mmCIF file of C-alpha atoms and ligand atoms in Angstrom:
data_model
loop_
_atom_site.group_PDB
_atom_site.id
_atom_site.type_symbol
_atom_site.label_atom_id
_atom_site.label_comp_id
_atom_site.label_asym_id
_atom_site.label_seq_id
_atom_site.Cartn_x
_atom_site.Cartn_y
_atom_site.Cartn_z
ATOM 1 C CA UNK A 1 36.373 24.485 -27.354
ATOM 2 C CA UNK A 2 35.850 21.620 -30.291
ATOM 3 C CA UNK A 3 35.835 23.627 -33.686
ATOM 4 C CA UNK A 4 35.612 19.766 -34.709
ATOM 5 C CA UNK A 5 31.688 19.967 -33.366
ATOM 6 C CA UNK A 6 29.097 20.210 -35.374
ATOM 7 C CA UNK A 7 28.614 24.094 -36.305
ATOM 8 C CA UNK A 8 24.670 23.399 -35.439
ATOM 9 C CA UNK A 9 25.093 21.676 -32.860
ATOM 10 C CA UNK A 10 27.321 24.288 -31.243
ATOM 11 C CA UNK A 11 24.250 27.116 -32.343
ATOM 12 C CA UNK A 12 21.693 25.453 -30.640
ATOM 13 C CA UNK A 13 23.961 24.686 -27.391
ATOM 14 C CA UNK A 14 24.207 28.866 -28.024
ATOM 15 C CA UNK A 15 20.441 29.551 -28.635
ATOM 16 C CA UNK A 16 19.492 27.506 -25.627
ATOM 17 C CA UNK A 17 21.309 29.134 -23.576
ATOM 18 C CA UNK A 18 20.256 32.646 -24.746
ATOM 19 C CA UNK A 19 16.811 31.461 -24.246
ATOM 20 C CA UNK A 20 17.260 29.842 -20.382
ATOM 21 C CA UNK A 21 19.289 33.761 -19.504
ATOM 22 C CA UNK A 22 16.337 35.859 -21.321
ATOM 23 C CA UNK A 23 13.681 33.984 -19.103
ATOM 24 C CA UNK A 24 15.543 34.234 -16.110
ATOM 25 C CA UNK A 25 15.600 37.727 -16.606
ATOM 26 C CA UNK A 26 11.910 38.453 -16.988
ATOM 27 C CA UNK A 27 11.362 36.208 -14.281
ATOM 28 C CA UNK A 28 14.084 38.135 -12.195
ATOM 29 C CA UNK A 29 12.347 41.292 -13.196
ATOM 30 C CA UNK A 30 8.252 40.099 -12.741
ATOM 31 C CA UNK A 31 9.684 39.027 -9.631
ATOM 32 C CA UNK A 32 10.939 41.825 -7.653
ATOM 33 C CA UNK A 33 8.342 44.267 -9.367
ATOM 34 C CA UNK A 34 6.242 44.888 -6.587
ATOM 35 C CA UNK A 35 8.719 44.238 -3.913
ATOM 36 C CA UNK A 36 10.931 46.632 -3.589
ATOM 37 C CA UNK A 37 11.637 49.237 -2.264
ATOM 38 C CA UNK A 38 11.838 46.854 0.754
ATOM 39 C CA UNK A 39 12.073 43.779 0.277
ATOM 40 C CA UNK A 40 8.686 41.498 1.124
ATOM 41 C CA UNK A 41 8.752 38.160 -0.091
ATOM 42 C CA UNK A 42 5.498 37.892 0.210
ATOM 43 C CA UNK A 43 4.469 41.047 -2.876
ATOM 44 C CA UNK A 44 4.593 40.573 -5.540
ATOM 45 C CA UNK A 45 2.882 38.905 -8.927
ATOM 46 C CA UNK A 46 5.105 36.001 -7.377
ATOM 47 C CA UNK A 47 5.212 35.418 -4.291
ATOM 48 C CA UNK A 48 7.307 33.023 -2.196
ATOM 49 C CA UNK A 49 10.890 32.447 -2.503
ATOM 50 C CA UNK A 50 12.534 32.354 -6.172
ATOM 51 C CA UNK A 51 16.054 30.624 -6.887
ATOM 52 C CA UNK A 52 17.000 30.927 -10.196
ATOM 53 C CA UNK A 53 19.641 29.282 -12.564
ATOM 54 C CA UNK A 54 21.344 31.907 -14.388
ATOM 55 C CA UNK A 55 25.134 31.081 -14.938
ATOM 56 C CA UNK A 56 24.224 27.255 -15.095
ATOM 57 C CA UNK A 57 22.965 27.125 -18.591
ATOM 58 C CA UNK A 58 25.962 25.387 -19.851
ATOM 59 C CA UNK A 59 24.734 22.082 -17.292
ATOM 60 C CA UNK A 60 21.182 22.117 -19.007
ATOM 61 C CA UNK A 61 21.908 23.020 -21.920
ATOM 62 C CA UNK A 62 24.725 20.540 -22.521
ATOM 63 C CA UNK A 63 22.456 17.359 -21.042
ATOM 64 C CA UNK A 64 19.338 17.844 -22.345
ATOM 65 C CA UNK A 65 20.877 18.441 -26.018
ATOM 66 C CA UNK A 66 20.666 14.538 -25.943
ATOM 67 C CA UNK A 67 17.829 13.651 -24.525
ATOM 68 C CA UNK A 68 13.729 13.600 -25.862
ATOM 69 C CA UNK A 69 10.777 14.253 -23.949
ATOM 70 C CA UNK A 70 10.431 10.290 -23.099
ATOM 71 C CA UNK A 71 13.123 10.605 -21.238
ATOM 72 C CA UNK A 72 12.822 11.651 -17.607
ATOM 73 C CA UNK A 73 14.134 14.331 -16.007
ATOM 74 C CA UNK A 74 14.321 14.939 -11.931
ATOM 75 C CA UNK A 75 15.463 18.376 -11.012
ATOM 76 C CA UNK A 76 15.989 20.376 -8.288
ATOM 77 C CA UNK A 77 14.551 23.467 -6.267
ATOM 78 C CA UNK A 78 16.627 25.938 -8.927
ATOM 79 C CA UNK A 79 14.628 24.131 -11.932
ATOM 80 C CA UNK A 80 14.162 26.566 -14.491
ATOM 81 C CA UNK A 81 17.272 25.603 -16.562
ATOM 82 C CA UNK A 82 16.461 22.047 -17.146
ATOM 83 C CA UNK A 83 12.886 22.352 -17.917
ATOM 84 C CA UNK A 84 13.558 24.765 -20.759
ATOM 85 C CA UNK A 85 15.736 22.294 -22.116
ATOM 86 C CA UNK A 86 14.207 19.623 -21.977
ATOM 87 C CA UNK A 87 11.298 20.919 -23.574
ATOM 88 C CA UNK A 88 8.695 21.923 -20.792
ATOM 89 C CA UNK A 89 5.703 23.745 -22.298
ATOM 90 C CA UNK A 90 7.311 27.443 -21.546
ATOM 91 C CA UNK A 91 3.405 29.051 -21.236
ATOM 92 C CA UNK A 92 2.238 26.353 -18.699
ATOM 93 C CA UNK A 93 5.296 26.506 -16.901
ATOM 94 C CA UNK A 94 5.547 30.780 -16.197
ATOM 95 C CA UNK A 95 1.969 30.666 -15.442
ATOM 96 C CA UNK A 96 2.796 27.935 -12.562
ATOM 97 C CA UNK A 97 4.852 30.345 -11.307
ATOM 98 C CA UNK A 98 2.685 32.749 -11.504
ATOM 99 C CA UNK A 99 0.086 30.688 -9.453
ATOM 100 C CA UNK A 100 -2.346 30.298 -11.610
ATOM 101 C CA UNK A 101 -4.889 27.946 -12.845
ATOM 102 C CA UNK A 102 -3.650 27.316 -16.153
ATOM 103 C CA UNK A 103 0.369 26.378 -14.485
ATOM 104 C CA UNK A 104 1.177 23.045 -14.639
ATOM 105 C CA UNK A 105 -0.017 21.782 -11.188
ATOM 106 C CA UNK A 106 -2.794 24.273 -11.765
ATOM 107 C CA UNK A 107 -1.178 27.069 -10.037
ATOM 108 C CA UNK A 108 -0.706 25.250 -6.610
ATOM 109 C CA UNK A 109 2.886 23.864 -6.956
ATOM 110 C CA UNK A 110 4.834 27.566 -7.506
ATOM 111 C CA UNK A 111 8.133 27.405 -9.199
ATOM 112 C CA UNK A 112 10.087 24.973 -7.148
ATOM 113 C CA UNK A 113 7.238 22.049 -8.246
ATOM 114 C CA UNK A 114 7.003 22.035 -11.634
ATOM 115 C CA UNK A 115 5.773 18.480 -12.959
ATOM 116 C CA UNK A 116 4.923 17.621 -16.584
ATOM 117 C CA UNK A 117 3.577 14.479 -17.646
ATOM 118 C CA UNK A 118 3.734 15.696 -21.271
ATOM 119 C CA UNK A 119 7.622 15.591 -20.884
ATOM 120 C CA UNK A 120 8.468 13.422 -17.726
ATOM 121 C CA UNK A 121 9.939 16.574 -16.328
ATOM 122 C CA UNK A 122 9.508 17.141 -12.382
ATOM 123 C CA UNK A 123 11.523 18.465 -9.569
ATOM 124 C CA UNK A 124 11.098 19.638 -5.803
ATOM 125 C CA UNK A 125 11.823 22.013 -2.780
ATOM 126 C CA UNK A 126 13.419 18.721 -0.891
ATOM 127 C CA UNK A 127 16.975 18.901 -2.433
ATOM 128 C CA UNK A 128 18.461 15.507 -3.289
ATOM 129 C CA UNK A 129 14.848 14.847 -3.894
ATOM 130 C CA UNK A 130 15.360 14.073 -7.674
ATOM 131 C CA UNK A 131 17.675 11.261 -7.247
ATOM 132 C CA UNK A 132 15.884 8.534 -6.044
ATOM 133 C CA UNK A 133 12.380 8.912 -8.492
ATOM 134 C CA UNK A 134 15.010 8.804 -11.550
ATOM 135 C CA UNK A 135 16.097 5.272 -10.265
ATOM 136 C CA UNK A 136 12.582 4.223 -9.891
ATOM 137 C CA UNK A 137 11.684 5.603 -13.034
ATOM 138 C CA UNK A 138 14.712 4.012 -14.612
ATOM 139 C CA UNK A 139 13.988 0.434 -12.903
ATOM 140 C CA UNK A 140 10.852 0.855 -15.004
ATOM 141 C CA UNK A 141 11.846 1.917 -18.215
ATOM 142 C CA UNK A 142 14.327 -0.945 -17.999
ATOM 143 C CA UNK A 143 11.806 -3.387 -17.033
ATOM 144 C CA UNK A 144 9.576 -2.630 -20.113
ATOM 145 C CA UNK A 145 12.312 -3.193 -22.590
ATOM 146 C CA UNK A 146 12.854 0.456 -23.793
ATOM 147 C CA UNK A 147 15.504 2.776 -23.967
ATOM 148 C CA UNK A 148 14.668 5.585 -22.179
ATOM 149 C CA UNK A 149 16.816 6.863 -19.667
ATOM 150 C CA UNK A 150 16.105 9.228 -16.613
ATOM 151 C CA UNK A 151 18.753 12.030 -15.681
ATOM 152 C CA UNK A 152 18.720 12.926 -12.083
ATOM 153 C CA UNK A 153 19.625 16.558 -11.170
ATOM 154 C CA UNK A 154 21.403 17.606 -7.608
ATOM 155 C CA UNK A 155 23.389 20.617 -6.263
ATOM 156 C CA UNK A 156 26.839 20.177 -4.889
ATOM 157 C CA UNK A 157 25.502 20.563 -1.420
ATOM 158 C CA UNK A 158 22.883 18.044 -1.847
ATOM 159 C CA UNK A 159 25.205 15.498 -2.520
ATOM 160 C CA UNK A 160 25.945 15.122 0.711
ATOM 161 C CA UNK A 161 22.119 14.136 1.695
ATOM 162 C CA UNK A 162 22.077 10.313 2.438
ATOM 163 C CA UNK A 163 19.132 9.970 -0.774
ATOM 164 C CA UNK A 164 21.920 10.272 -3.466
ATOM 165 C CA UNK A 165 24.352 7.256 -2.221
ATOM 166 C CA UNK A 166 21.397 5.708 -1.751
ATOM 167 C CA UNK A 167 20.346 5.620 -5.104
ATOM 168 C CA UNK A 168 24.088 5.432 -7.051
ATOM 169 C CA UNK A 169 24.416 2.138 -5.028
ATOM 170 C CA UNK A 170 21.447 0.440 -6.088
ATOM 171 C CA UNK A 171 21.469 2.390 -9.706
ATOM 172 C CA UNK A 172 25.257 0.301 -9.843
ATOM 173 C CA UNK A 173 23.979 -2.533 -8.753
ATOM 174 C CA UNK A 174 20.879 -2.466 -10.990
ATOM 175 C CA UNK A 175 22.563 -0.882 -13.790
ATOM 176 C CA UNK A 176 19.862 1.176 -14.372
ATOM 177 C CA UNK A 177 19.791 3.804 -17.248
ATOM 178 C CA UNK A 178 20.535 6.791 -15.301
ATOM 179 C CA UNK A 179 22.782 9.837 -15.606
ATOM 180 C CA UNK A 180 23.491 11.657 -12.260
ATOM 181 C CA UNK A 181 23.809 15.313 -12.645
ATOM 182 C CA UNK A 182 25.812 17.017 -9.873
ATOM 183 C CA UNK A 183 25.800 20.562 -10.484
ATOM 184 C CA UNK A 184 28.274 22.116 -8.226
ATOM 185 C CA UNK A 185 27.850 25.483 -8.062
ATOM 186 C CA UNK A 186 30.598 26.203 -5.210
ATOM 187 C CA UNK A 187 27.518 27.169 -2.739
ATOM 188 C CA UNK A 188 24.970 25.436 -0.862
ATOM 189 C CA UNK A 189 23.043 28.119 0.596
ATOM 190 C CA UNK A 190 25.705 30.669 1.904
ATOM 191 C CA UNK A 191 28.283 27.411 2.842
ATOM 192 C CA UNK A 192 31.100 27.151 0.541
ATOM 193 C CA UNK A 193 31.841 23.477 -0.948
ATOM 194 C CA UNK A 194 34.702 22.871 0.938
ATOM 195 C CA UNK A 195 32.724 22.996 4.701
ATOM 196 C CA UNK A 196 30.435 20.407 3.758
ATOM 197 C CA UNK A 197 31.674 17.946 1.353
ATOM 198 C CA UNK A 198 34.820 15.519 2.182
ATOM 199 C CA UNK A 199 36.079 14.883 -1.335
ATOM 200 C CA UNK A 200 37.245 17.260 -3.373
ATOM 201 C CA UNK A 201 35.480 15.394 -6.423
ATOM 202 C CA UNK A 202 31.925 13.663 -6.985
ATOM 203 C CA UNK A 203 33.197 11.408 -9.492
ATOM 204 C CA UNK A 204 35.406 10.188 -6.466
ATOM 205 C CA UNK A 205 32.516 9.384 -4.841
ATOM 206 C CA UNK A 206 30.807 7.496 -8.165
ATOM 207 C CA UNK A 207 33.690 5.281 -8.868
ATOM 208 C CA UNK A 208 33.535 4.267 -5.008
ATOM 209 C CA UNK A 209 29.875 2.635 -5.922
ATOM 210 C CA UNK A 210 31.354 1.189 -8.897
ATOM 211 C CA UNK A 211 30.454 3.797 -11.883
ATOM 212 C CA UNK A 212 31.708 6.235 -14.392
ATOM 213 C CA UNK A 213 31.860 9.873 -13.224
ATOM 214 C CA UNK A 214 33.355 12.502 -14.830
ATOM 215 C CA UNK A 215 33.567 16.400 -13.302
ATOM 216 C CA UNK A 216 33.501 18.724 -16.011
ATOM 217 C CA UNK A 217 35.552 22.174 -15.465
ATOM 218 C CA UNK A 218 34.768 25.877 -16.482
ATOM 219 C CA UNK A 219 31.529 25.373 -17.239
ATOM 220 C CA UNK A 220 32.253 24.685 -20.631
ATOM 221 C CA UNK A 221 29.112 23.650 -22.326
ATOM 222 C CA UNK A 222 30.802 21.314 -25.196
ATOM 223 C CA UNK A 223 32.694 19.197 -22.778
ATOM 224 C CA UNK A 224 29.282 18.593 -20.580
ATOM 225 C CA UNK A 225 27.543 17.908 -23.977
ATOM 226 C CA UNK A 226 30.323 15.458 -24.499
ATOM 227 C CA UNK A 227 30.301 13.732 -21.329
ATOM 228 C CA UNK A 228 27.015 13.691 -21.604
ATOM 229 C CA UNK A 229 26.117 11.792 -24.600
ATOM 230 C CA UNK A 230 28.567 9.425 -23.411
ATOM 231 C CA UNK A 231 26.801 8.842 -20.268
ATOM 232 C CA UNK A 232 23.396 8.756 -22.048
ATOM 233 C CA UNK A 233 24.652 6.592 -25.074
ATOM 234 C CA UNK A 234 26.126 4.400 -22.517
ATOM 235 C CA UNK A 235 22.658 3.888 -20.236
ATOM 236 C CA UNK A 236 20.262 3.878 -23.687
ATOM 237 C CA UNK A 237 23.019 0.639 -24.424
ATOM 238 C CA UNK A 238 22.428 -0.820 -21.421
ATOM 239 C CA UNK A 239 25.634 -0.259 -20.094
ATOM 240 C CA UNK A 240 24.104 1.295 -15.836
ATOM 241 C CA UNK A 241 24.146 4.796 -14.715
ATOM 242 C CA UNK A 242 27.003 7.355 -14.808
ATOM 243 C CA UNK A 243 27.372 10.757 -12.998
ATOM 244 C CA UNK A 244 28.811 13.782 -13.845
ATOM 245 C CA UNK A 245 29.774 16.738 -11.857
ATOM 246 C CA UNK A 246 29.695 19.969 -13.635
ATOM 247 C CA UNK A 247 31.766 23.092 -11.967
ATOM 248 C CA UNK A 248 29.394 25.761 -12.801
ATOM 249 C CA UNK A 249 28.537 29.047 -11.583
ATOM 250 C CA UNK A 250 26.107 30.936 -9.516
ATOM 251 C CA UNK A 251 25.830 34.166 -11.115
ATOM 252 C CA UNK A 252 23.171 35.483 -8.372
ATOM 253 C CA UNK A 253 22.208 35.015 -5.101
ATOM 254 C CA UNK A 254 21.135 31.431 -3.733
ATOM 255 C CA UNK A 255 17.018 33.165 -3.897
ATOM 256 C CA UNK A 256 16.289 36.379 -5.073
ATOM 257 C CA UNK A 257 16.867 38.906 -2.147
ATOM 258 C CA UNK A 258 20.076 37.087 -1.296
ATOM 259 C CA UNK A 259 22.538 40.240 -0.314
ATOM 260 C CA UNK A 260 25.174 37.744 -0.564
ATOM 261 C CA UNK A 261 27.316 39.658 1.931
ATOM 262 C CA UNK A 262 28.960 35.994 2.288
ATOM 263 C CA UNK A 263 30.579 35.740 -1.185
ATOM 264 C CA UNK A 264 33.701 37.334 -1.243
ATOM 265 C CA UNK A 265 34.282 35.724 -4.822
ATOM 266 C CA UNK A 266 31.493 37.905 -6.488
ATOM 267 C CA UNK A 267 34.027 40.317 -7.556
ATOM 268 C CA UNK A 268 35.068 37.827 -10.518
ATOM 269 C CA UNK A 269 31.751 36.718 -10.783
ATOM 270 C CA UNK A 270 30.276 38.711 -14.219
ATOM 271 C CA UNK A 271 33.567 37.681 -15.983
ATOM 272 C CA UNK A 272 33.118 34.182 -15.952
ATOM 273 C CA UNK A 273 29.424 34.796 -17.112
ATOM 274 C CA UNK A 274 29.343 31.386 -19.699
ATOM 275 C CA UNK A 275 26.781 33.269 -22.508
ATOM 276 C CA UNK A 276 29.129 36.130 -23.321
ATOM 277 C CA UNK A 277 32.262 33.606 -23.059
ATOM 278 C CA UNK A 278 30.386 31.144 -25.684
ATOM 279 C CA UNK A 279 29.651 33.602 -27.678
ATOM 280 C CA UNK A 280 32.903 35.442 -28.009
ATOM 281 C CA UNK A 281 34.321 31.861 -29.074
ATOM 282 C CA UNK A 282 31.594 31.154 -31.482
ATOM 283 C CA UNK A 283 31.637 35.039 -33.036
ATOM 284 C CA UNK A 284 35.657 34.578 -33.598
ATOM 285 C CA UNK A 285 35.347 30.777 -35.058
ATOM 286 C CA UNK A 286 32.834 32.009 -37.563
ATOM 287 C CA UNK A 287 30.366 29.657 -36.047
ATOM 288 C CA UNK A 288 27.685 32.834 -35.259
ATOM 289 C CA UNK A 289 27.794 36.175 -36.553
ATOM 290 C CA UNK A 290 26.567 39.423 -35.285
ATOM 291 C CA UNK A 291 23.191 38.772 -37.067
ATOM 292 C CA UNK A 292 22.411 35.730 -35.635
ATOM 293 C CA UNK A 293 23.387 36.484 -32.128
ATOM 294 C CA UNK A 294 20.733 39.354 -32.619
ATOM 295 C CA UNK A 295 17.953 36.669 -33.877
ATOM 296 C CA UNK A 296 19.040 34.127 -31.395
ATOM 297 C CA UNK A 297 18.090 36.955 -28.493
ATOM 298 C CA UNK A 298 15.223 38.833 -30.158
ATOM 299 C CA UNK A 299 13.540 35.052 -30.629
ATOM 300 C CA UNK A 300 14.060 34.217 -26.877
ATOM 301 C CA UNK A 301 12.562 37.538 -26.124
ATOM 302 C CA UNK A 302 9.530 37.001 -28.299
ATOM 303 C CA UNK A 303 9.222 33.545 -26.995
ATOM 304 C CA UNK A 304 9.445 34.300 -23.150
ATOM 305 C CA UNK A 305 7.435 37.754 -23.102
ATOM 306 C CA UNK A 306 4.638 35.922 -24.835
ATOM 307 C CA UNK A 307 5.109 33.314 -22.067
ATOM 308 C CA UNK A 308 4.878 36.009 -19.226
ATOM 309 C CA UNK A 309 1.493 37.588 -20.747
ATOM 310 C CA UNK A 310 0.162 33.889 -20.922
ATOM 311 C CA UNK A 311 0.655 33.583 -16.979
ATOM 312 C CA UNK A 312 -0.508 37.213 -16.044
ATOM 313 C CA UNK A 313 -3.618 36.534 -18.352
ATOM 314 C CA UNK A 314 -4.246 33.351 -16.398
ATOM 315 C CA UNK A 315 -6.775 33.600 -13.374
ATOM 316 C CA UNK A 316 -5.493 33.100 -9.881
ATOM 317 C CA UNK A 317 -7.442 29.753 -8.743
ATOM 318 C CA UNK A 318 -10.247 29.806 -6.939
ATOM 319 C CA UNK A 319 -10.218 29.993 -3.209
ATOM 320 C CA UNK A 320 -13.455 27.503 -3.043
ATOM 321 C CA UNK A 321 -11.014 25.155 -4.682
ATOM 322 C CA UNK A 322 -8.439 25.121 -2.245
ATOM 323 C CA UNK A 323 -9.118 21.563 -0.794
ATOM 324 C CA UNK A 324 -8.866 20.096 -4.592
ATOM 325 C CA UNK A 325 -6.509 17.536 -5.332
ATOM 326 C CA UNK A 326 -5.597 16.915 -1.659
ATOM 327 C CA UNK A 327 -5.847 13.164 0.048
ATOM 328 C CA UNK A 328 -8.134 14.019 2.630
HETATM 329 C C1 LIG B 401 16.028 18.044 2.742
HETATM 330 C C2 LIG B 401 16.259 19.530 2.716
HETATM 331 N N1 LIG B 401 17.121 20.085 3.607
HETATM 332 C C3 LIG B 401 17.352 21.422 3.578
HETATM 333 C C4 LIG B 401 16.711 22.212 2.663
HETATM 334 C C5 LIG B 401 16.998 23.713 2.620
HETATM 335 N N2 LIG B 401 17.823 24.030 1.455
HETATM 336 C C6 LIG B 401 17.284 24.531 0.326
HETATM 337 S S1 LIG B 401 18.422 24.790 -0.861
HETATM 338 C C7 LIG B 401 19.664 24.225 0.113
HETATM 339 C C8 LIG B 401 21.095 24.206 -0.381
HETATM 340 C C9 LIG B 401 21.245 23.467 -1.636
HETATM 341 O O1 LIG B 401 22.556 23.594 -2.107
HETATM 342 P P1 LIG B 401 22.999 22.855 -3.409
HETATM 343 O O2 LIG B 401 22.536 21.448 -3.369
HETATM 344 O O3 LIG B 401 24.444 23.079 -3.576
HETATM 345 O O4 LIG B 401 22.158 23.559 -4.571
HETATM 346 P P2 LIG B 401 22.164 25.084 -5.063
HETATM 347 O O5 LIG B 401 21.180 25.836 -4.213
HETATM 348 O O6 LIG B 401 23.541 25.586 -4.930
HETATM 349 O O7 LIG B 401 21.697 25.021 -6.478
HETATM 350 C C10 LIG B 401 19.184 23.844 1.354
HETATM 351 C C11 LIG B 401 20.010 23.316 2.462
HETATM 352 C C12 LIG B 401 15.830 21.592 1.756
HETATM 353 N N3 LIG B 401 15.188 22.306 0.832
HETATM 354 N N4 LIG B 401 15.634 20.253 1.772
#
């Protein structure tokens, strides 16, 4: 860790972090309240499956620390991360998942299709899905002379889908302002990286279409905030796309009722948790004391309960309506 970086800068890395954990908490826990004792995926205040982020804070955290809300961001079906960070309207966002009528897509999209104009955030079910909408959105913010730039968002596994060399070839060859997220989580599902992916690096695979890549180890949230304002400076400058490959961690099961009875690595899982590691570092370098580790969580938890009661307050759409918005 860089006790050269900014003392704020590391804070809010910390606070943002704290605040993407403590919502994926009370999701976790709105989640499975009505569905256990067995397990129906279909109780619940939320139904449908749920695939949440915690563990892979540092990744969202990190990027989105240099980015504003006219850039765009394309993320994936474990979205949660990167729309807190980048800014997505918290309220709007729970009661999507919720279902209701005042979520983003007015309660019809559910938690794996979030999409905010307001902050050019979207993402989608259909992994590798993000990558080629960040190009096109990139062609155009290049075309209109400004210098926003799009970060695309993918899983490990996903990387392997033919939609992301697709777009880092014509991204090169268009030097487009994009950043190409590849957060490898060691899992794709319940397949470990090494049965489905050939190298044992993504920023292999970026240099072979003629761009920067970088993979980023441990999960350390400095060095992806590092690589990452490189990679952004670099496509605000005009200088094309870059990826980076982050090696981060699934802390729980690929969707919630997972029994991962695959992962025999779970027993080292906790320790590597990234929140307690950062703040152990910060807490010892004087960055953070005990008092403002305490405000940092009792904010998030003011902030995301108030966020919850928004959604359950919300009224589930009408069924009248259900033909709304759809091309007929
Ligand atoms: C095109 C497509 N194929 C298959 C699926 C089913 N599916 C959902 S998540 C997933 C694995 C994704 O793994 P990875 O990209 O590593 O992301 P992670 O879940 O680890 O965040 C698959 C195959 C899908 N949603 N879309």
């Amino acid at each position: 860790m860089s006790a050269s970086m900014e003392a704020q800068v590391r804070r809010d890395l910390f606070d943002q972090m704290v605040l993407i954990r403590t919502y994926e908490e009370a999701v976790l826990r709105e989640y499975h309240a009505d569905k256990k004792p067995a397990f129906d995926i279909g109780a619940g205040l939320i139904p449908g499956e749920m695939h949440l982020s915690a563990g892979q804070e540092p990744v969202a955290a990190g990027v989105c620390a240099h980015l504003t809300t006219d850039d765009a961001v394309t993320a994936t079906h474990r979205p949660h991360h990167f729309a807190i960070a980048h800014g997505v309207d918290l309220q709007a966002m729970t009661a999507e998942i919720f279902g209701r009528v005042d979520g983003l897509g007015k309660g019809r999209g559910g938690h794996m299709h979030l999409f905010d104009p307001a902050t050019h955030f979207s993402c989608s079910g259909i992994i590798a899905e993000g990558y080629p909408p960040a190009a096109g959105q990139a062609l155009a913010f290049k075309r209109r002379g400004t210098d926003r730039v799009a970060v695309a968002v993918t899983g490990e596994g996903a990387a392997n889908q033919g939609a992301f060399h697709e777009t880092l070839n014509l991204a090169a060859l268009w030097k487009l302002p994009v950043v190409f997220i590849v957060e490898d989580n060691d899992w794709g599902i319940s397949v470990p990286r090494s049965a489905s992916t050939s190298v044992a690096d993504n920023a292999a695979r970026a240099a072979s279409y003629g761009m920067p890549g970088v993979r980023v180890e441990d999960n350390a949230v400095e060095a992806v905030y590092a690589a990452a304002g490189e990679a952004v400076e670099r496509a605000r400058n005009g200088g094309g796309p870059s990826l980076i490959e982050v090696h981060t961690l699934r802390l729980w099961g690929h969707f919630e009722g997972d029994a991962q009875g695959y992962r025999a690595d779970l027993e080292g899982v906790p320790g590597k948790d990234p929140i307690p590691t950062y703040e152990a570092v910060l807490l010892e370098q004087g960055v953070i004391d005990d008092a403002a580790v305490a405000a940092s969580r009792k904010n998030a938890s003011e902030v995301v309960e108030a966020a919850i009661a928004f959604a359950k307050a919300s009224a589930e759409p009408d069924p009248a309506t259900v033909l709304d918005h759809v091309f007929a």
